[in-house]
Amino acid sequence: MSEEARHQRWGILGAWIGVALCLFVGLLPILAPGVPSEEDPNAISVDRAMEHVEFIAQEPHVMGTPEIARVREYLVATLTEMGLEPETMTIETPDYFGSSGGTVEVVDVLIRIPGTGDGEAVLLMAHYDTVPTTSGANDNAVAVAALVEVARELSTGPPPPNDVIILLTDGEEPTPRYGAWGFAEFHPWFADVALAVNFEGIGVAGPSMLVELSGPSGELIYRLAKAVADPVAFSFMTQTADIIGGAATDFDVFRDRDVPGYNFAYMRGSSIYHTPRDAIDAVNVKGLAHHGSLALGIAQNFGAPEVGNSEDEAVFFTVPSGFVVRYTIGWAMVSVVVALLALVGALWTRVTRRGSSVRALLSGLGLVLIAAFVTIVVATVVWFGLVNLRGNMGMVEGYVYLAFLVGLAGAGWALARRRSANRGSDAVGGVLIVWLVLAHLAGILLPALGYLFVWPAMAIGAAELLTARRRGYVARLVSLVIVALTTFVVLVPAVDTFFHFASPRPGNPGSELPATIAVPVLLAFLAIGLIASHASSWNLHGPCRRGS
């Protein structure tokens, strides 16, 4: 092997090691934070919280049954032992899970911890009932246990800036959300609620991610980022929740009454949802700890009376280290223009400097679209087969299947690229056109979601322009890292989240959306095409190849 060929091989290896490291960094924002130490003032005692989970999740506890009465008595007794004064609120509701035409009593458990403010309150909320098919360790004993320990921390520390109401609701599982509805409809404390925060668990792991927002997103995200240490928040998720009509939790009651607030949940491994597998041994303490740190941070640091003073909306997403990038819709429009100009410049460069042509670009575009369509169809058919065969797939098993589907997306791009080379088409230019269109349309029509396309579009446009003018290895490696890092940091959380939307949930078939597997497959196809096309469009130790 010649010295030049050896250098070329090592250069390519270095480039793909850089891409792999960028993928690792892209995974960081969706990993649950570690369990803090017991001495951390912004954390609850996970050990004590797990003791609550072990008591609560011994068996199913459905509204109106002796089992839920047992759980309720435990909660009241535990809060009373802390020196607090819990109260209960009872309403009569239809017996949703029992006899037709019968009624049962739904009983909420409430406490109010005085703050230093003027009487407006932050409401922290979780439901303590289950459906008949599960003992509900994750849904929702973990959140209840976390809020019980938050109450302990608030009652023994300095008073919070505003009153804190902790509402443990009964009757959440039926669609009417009886307990939350009863509190909002009849309890005098509802009039004081300036911020409502709900906690849920529909899986076994993952961070407590912001699923929904109610109120001005710009102001709420700014205050959330100031109040807590490790927020995991993406505006593509909250905009998706708006599009599909919400996540169907107690939070609906407050959102529909225009109360500002947040809805948090961890979702990874959601095939256990509403099944007997949602037992105590399925609990991941990282999710519990994250619930607790979010609730405690909001209670201790949030200025509730200031919520709602602003009408601004925002684009936002968490990046590694827990930092939340946030900017207004106005700046989102600016970013769309920047992406548009950068990609138009990159396409112009392909025509004027790299020997492509408009005909080659359009032919390449056609190949990319066909490859994307075929890849999505094949992956969707495969996924439906897996869902039917393995409806109870575990979390790790599910990710193995996701890796296979991503591999299909990579194969789809590779076939399009090879076909392009054989026909003299410009598939690289074609994928740039796809990104240009998606960034432009999504960035304008759905800006809170459109950033998924705008940021990678800006990165690839700038990188293509850079490598058209600078042929050194370092400049080209840096440009590849910029493209890969931007694409992975922005798109990996979306691929992961939409994959969970598509995952099977045999305990609640109505929540299964297997057809949405098309979304993560498409995103994976576009990401692979973007990164691989940029990597293949230059020679690491030689001049740019014309027409590549």
XYZ file of C-alpha atoms in Angstrom:
548
model
C 0.000 0.000 0.000
C 1.404 3.395 -0.984
C 2.058 6.103 1.571
C -0.665 8.258 -0.003
C -3.214 5.431 0.204
C -2.273 4.796 3.842
C -2.757 8.463 4.685
C -6.072 8.404 2.861
C -7.271 5.399 4.862
C -6.242 6.920 8.189
C -7.876 10.186 7.207
C -11.173 8.460 6.456
C -10.971 6.490 9.703
C -10.388 9.716 11.639
C -13.369 11.326 9.959
C -15.753 8.512 10.878
C -14.430 8.357 14.438
C -15.364 12.033 14.607
C -18.859 11.224 13.330
C -19.252 8.446 15.926
C -18.233 10.834 18.713
C -20.795 13.336 17.423
C -23.471 10.627 17.633
C -22.507 9.963 21.249
C -22.808 13.663 22.044
C -26.197 13.714 20.311
C -27.433 11.005 22.672
C -26.549 12.944 25.828
C -29.619 15.242 25.959
C -32.017 12.271 26.106
C -30.219 10.403 28.896
C -31.723 10.676 32.371
C -29.527 12.626 34.802
C -27.766 10.581 37.454
C -29.220 10.095 40.920
C -28.024 13.002 43.099
C -26.599 12.501 46.552
C -28.821 12.659 49.629
C -27.038 15.867 50.659
C -27.976 17.730 47.494
C -30.375 20.545 48.521
C -32.130 20.308 45.153
C -32.887 16.597 45.422
C -35.272 14.284 47.223
C -34.370 11.083 49.079
C -34.646 8.371 46.431
C -34.419 5.631 49.069
C -37.414 6.964 51.003
C -39.331 7.533 47.760
C -38.730 3.911 46.740
C -40.211 2.785 50.061
C -43.392 4.649 49.101
C -43.387 3.028 45.649
C -43.045 -0.421 47.197
C -46.103 0.160 49.364
C -48.247 1.855 46.731
C -47.526 -0.562 43.870
C -48.243 -3.866 45.617
C -51.362 -4.502 43.539
C -53.770 -2.686 41.179
C -55.627 0.124 42.962
C -58.567 1.276 40.911
C -60.902 4.144 41.744
C -63.650 3.148 44.165
C -61.959 -0.051 45.408
C -60.621 -1.113 48.830
C -57.111 -1.251 47.315
C -57.076 2.450 46.493
C -58.460 3.229 49.931
C -55.420 1.419 51.370
C -53.076 3.578 49.278
C -54.925 6.744 50.229
C -54.721 5.951 53.945
C -50.977 5.421 53.577
C -50.506 8.760 51.799
C -52.518 10.679 54.381
C -50.676 8.985 57.247
C -47.244 9.612 55.680
C -47.927 13.301 55.081
C -49.339 13.680 58.574
C -46.194 12.131 60.101
C -44.216 14.892 58.391
C -46.149 17.474 60.388
C -48.303 18.481 57.435
C -52.090 18.704 57.415
C -53.369 16.788 54.381
C -57.007 17.018 53.464
C -59.181 14.933 51.206
C -61.785 15.933 48.678
C -64.499 13.469 47.672
C -66.731 13.561 44.631
C -69.180 10.963 43.370
C -68.563 9.771 39.813
C -69.716 7.016 37.455
C -68.197 3.610 38.177
C -66.074 3.611 35.038
C -64.484 0.182 35.590
C -67.398 -1.450 37.431
C -71.124 -1.921 37.018
C -73.009 0.019 34.376
C -74.991 2.824 35.944
C -73.220 2.489 39.298
C -71.274 5.201 41.083
C -68.144 5.335 43.226
C -66.377 7.917 45.336
C -63.207 9.489 43.923
C -61.011 10.988 46.633
C -58.161 13.460 46.055
C -55.426 14.029 48.647
C -54.186 17.615 48.990
C -51.745 19.626 51.042
C -50.839 23.300 50.904
C -47.436 24.559 52.006
C -47.384 28.333 52.621
C -44.828 30.434 50.800
C -43.618 33.994 51.103
C -45.784 35.297 48.252
C -49.223 36.869 48.173
C -51.255 33.666 48.075
C -50.909 32.557 44.463
C -49.758 28.972 44.230
C -47.688 26.487 42.266
C -49.620 23.222 41.870
C -47.647 19.952 41.712
C -49.806 17.035 40.636
C -49.723 13.252 40.113
C -52.448 10.602 40.109
C -52.395 7.664 42.518
C -54.996 5.398 40.897
C -54.373 2.670 38.318
C -56.266 0.718 35.685
C -57.300 -2.836 36.669
C -54.501 -4.497 34.675
C -51.475 -3.114 36.525
C -50.060 -2.259 39.918
C -48.782 0.952 38.317
C -45.264 1.235 39.713
C -44.236 3.669 36.988
C -47.776 4.812 36.189
C -47.931 6.504 38.568
C -46.542 5.426 41.944
C -43.121 6.870 41.090
C -44.494 10.387 40.563
C -46.669 10.186 43.686
C -43.704 9.035 45.771
C -41.542 11.829 44.361
C -44.130 14.485 45.294
C -44.491 13.064 48.815
C -40.758 13.524 49.272
C -40.919 16.991 47.725
C -43.483 17.844 50.391
C -41.020 16.660 53.033
C -38.218 18.832 51.650
C -40.440 21.913 51.394
C -41.816 21.485 54.907
C -38.362 21.295 56.481
C -36.540 23.919 54.434
C -36.956 27.651 53.837
C -40.458 28.630 52.678
C -40.873 28.657 48.905
C -41.471 31.940 47.051
C -45.136 31.029 46.533
C -47.588 28.688 48.145
C -47.199 25.106 46.914
C -50.247 22.866 46.517
C -49.545 19.161 46.109
C -52.515 17.402 44.542
C -52.582 13.599 44.420
C -55.564 12.797 42.247
C -57.854 9.800 42.137
C -59.788 8.814 39.006
C -57.213 9.958 36.445
C -57.261 6.802 34.359
C -60.796 7.259 32.946
C -60.912 9.829 30.167
C -62.940 12.389 32.195
C -60.009 12.782 34.670
C -62.471 12.819 37.536
C -60.131 13.835 40.355
C -58.455 16.729 38.566
C -61.816 17.870 37.184
C -63.355 17.826 40.664
C -60.527 19.922 42.095
C -60.806 22.498 39.312
C -64.579 22.579 39.473
C -65.234 22.644 43.204
C -62.153 23.307 45.339
C -61.506 26.931 46.428
C -57.743 26.499 46.046
C -58.085 26.207 42.277
C -58.606 29.980 42.055
C -55.103 30.490 43.492
C -53.288 28.225 41.024
C -50.964 30.312 38.866
C -48.893 27.379 37.576
C -49.874 23.697 37.214
C -47.227 20.978 36.880
C -48.135 17.338 36.184
C -45.899 14.257 36.412
C -46.446 10.940 34.632
C -44.577 7.746 33.758
C -45.584 5.626 30.770
C -42.367 3.621 30.465
C -39.527 2.281 32.557
C -36.697 4.726 31.919
C -35.519 7.946 30.386
C -35.519 11.517 31.601
C -38.628 13.275 32.823
C -39.185 15.115 29.549
C -41.421 18.093 28.949
C -44.347 16.686 26.971
C -46.787 19.614 26.982
C -46.916 23.307 27.729
C -49.834 25.549 28.557
C -49.259 29.267 28.260
C -46.550 31.443 26.679
C -43.740 29.034 25.812
C -41.020 31.682 25.730
C -41.636 32.825 29.289
C -42.263 29.327 30.631
C -39.127 27.803 29.135
C -37.003 30.728 30.302
C -38.259 30.263 33.868
C -37.951 26.485 33.740
C -34.320 26.716 32.649
C -33.625 29.107 35.551
C -35.500 27.025 38.117
C -34.109 23.513 37.519
C -30.695 22.052 36.842
C -31.440 19.412 34.191
C -34.447 20.320 32.058
C -35.141 18.055 29.082
C -37.360 20.087 26.796
C -37.878 20.167 23.033
C -40.367 22.366 21.234
C -40.902 19.697 18.536
C -42.472 17.598 21.328
C -44.754 20.300 22.680
C -45.853 21.320 19.181
C -46.561 17.684 18.311
C -48.641 17.390 21.489
C -50.615 20.457 20.405
C -51.205 18.961 16.970
C -52.521 15.631 18.317
C -54.636 17.292 21.011
C -52.523 16.668 24.102
C -51.224 13.677 26.004
C -54.540 12.777 27.719
C -53.603 13.261 31.377
C -54.773 15.319 34.359
C -52.918 18.197 32.731
C -55.768 18.479 30.191
C -58.074 19.851 32.881
C -55.779 22.792 33.608
C -54.684 23.411 30.027
C -58.311 23.620 28.945
C -58.889 26.240 31.650
C -55.905 28.296 30.389
C -53.797 27.703 33.507
C -50.088 28.024 32.596
C -48.062 24.922 33.250
C -45.922 21.940 32.332
C -46.616 18.260 31.774
C -43.614 15.963 32.344
C -43.271 12.236 31.666
C -40.646 9.593 31.082
C -41.496 7.275 28.190
C -38.713 4.858 27.325
C -39.839 1.212 27.351
C -43.520 2.089 27.095
C -44.613 -1.436 26.119
C -45.141 -2.077 29.869
C -47.749 0.709 30.036
C -50.972 -0.531 31.689
C -49.686 -4.126 31.854
C -48.750 -6.412 34.774
C -45.093 -5.821 33.868
C -45.333 -2.300 35.298
C -44.255 -3.646 38.668
C -41.814 -2.510 41.339
C -38.833 -4.290 39.789
C -39.398 -2.287 36.574
C -38.739 1.068 38.254
C -35.618 2.975 37.213
C -34.612 5.280 40.057
C -33.153 7.843 37.648
C -36.624 8.684 36.385
C -37.864 8.947 39.963
C -34.980 11.224 40.933
C -35.531 13.435 37.889
C -39.243 13.812 38.687
C -38.251 14.886 42.188
C -35.559 17.363 41.175
C -37.858 19.022 38.632
C -40.745 19.326 41.094
C -38.523 20.582 43.905
C -36.687 23.048 41.677
C -39.926 24.510 40.331
C -41.441 24.782 43.823
C -38.352 26.407 45.313
C -37.418 28.779 42.519
C -40.430 29.599 40.369
C -42.098 33.001 40.650
C -45.667 31.974 39.850
C -47.282 35.450 39.824
C -45.044 36.477 36.931
C -46.268 33.695 34.653
C -48.555 34.833 31.884
C -47.293 38.402 31.657
C -45.768 37.636 28.276
C -47.372 36.404 25.079
C -44.129 35.354 23.416
C -43.703 31.915 21.870
C -40.362 30.228 21.450
C -38.349 27.532 19.750
C -36.327 25.566 22.284
C -34.301 22.392 22.662
C -31.941 20.876 25.207
C -28.309 20.315 24.252
C -25.573 18.416 26.134
C -24.842 19.710 29.665
C -28.533 20.476 30.212
C -28.443 23.879 28.533
C -31.663 24.903 26.799
C -31.301 26.784 23.517
C -34.224 29.185 23.295
C -35.157 31.899 20.823
C -38.272 33.679 19.648
C -40.364 32.890 16.593
C -38.994 36.070 15.037
C -35.460 34.712 15.257
C -36.764 31.391 13.958
C -37.791 33.178 10.763
C -34.317 34.689 10.529
C -32.798 31.208 10.843
C -35.012 29.997 7.989
C -33.658 32.761 5.759
C -30.067 31.939 6.751
C -30.635 28.249 5.988
C -32.231 29.131 2.657
C -29.329 31.365 1.613
C -26.710 28.859 2.778
C -28.268 25.980 0.845
C -28.858 28.035 -2.282
C -25.186 29.024 -2.092
C -24.168 25.389 -1.662
C -26.246 24.316 -4.671
C -24.818 27.153 -6.761
C -21.343 25.998 -5.780
C -22.103 22.474 -6.932
C -23.032 23.803 -10.357
C -20.201 26.326 -10.749
C -17.301 24.581 -8.965
C -18.041 20.864 -8.788
C -19.238 20.135 -12.285
C -22.875 19.434 -11.511
C -25.818 20.769 -13.512
C -29.437 21.663 -12.981
C -30.431 18.479 -14.820
C -28.173 16.381 -12.601
C -29.578 18.069 -9.495
C -33.172 17.382 -10.503
C -32.361 13.784 -11.444
C -30.621 13.350 -8.093
C -33.640 14.830 -6.336
C -35.887 12.272 -8.000
C -33.633 9.410 -6.931
C -33.525 10.669 -3.339
C -37.309 10.978 -3.162
C -37.840 7.501 -4.602
C -35.253 6.015 -2.236
C -36.835 7.751 0.760
C -40.312 6.541 -0.186
C -39.222 2.934 -0.742
C -37.212 2.933 2.496
C -40.172 4.221 4.494
C -42.562 1.670 2.971
C -40.187 -1.253 3.609
C -39.378 -0.116 7.153
C -43.062 0.402 7.981
C -44.005 -3.061 6.734
C -41.159 -4.580 8.748
C -42.184 -2.622 11.839
C -45.828 -3.678 11.638
C -44.640 -7.272 11.453
C -42.450 -6.814 14.525
C -45.250 -5.103 16.467
C -47.622 -7.978 15.713
C -45.047 -10.602 16.651
C -43.426 -8.858 19.615
C -46.064 -6.637 21.192
C -44.395 -7.018 24.594
C -40.926 -6.130 23.365
C -38.560 -4.902 26.063
C -36.749 -1.587 25.943
C -33.385 -3.006 24.815
C -35.093 -5.259 22.280
C -36.942 -2.262 20.894
C -33.723 -0.349 20.397
C -32.213 -3.311 18.551
C -35.128 -3.106 16.128
C -34.661 0.663 15.847
C -30.992 0.140 14.978
C -32.081 -2.299 12.255
C -34.546 0.242 10.839
C -31.865 2.935 10.878
C -29.671 0.456 9.012
C -32.429 0.131 6.404
C -32.432 3.913 6.083
C -28.662 3.844 5.556
C -28.998 1.117 2.941
C -31.669 3.150 1.169
C -29.357 6.127 0.961
C -26.419 3.989 -0.204
C -28.479 2.502 -3.023
C -29.628 5.954 -4.101
C -26.036 7.198 -4.042
C -24.783 4.268 -6.113
C -27.611 4.605 -8.612
C -26.835 8.289 -8.854
C -23.183 7.622 -9.669
C -24.131 5.135 -12.388
C -26.593 7.550 -14.021
C -24.566 10.735 -13.736
C -27.121 12.223 -11.353
C -26.260 14.404 -8.366
C -27.825 12.682 -5.346
C -25.828 14.895 -3.010
C -27.369 17.965 -4.580
C -30.733 16.199 -4.499
C -30.589 15.668 -0.748
C -29.595 19.326 -0.312
C -32.739 20.330 -2.204
C -34.851 18.129 0.081
C -33.372 19.801 3.145
C -33.879 23.221 1.609
C -37.586 22.559 1.008
C -38.189 20.987 4.424
C -36.325 23.723 6.274
C -38.251 26.393 4.400
C -41.741 24.886 4.740
C -41.481 23.461 8.271
C -39.534 26.450 9.536
C -42.312 28.819 8.462
C -45.441 26.713 9.015
C -44.393 24.904 12.219
C -41.415 26.818 13.586
C -41.355 25.077 16.984
C -40.900 21.785 15.114
C -39.212 23.148 12.011
C -35.896 23.755 13.770
C -35.288 20.008 13.279
C -34.638 20.822 9.626
C -33.425 24.413 9.847
C -30.326 23.830 11.986
C -28.910 20.907 9.957
C -29.709 22.872 6.795
C -27.692 25.836 8.053
C -24.827 23.522 9.027
C -24.641 21.665 5.692
C -24.971 24.871 3.707
C -22.099 26.492 5.564
C -19.988 23.319 5.379
C -20.487 22.892 1.644
C -19.471 26.488 1.063
C -16.420 26.053 3.300
C -15.141 22.911 1.570
C -15.693 24.433 -1.856
C -13.047 27.028 -1.013
C -10.708 25.232 1.401
C -9.195 21.888 0.461
C -7.115 21.147 3.551
C -7.849 18.064 5.599
C -8.406 19.990 8.820
C -10.951 22.359 7.286
C -12.854 19.476 5.755
C -12.786 17.416 8.954
C -14.041 20.399 10.926
C -16.851 20.919 8.415
C -17.874 17.255 8.699
C -17.925 17.441 12.495
C -20.051 20.598 12.361
C -22.594 18.882 10.113
C -22.651 15.642 12.115
C -22.759 17.295 15.529
C -25.538 19.714 14.586
C -27.590 17.000 12.906
C -27.258 14.486 15.743
C -27.860 16.945 18.578
C -31.020 18.202 16.884
C -32.419 14.995 15.364
C -31.510 12.167 17.771
C -34.088 13.270 20.405
C -36.752 13.453 17.696
C -35.912 10.006 16.300
C -36.012 8.570 19.820
C -39.296 10.260 20.749
C -41.194 9.410 17.571
C -39.936 5.833 17.866
C -41.665 5.650 21.260
C -44.861 6.993 19.691
C -44.699 4.042 17.285
C -43.856 1.432 19.929
C -46.468 -1.180 20.905
C -48.467 -0.682 24.112
C -50.655 -3.792 24.471
C -52.032 -2.523 27.777
C -53.515 0.512 26.042
C -53.972 -0.240 22.324
C -55.631 3.118 21.726
C -52.313 4.843 22.402
C -50.385 2.804 19.834
C -49.405 4.690 16.689
C -47.214 2.187 14.801
C -47.578 4.051 11.505
C -45.580 6.929 12.982
C -42.474 4.748 12.577
C -42.308 6.474 9.187
C -41.203 9.674 10.941
C -38.030 8.384 12.671
C -37.129 6.350 9.581
C -37.454 9.430 7.374
C -35.426 11.527 9.819
C -32.736 8.823 9.934
C -32.655 8.634 6.127
C -32.276 12.393 5.823
C -29.626 12.579 8.549
C -27.568 9.769 7.025
C -27.919 11.293 3.579
C -26.834 14.693 4.840
C -23.747 13.485 6.701
C -22.670 10.811 4.232
C -23.153 13.078 1.232
C -20.963 15.763 2.753
C -18.304 13.212 3.676
C -18.288 11.763 0.161
C -18.190 15.119 -1.581
C -14.529 15.716 -0.819
C -11.282 13.758 -0.926
C -9.483 13.904 2.407
C -6.021 14.393 0.929
C -6.718 15.667 -2.517
C -8.733 18.182 -4.486
C -12.518 18.027 -4.598
C -13.784 15.585 -7.181
C -15.927 17.231 -9.775
C -19.465 15.979 -9.922
C -19.233 14.219 -6.564
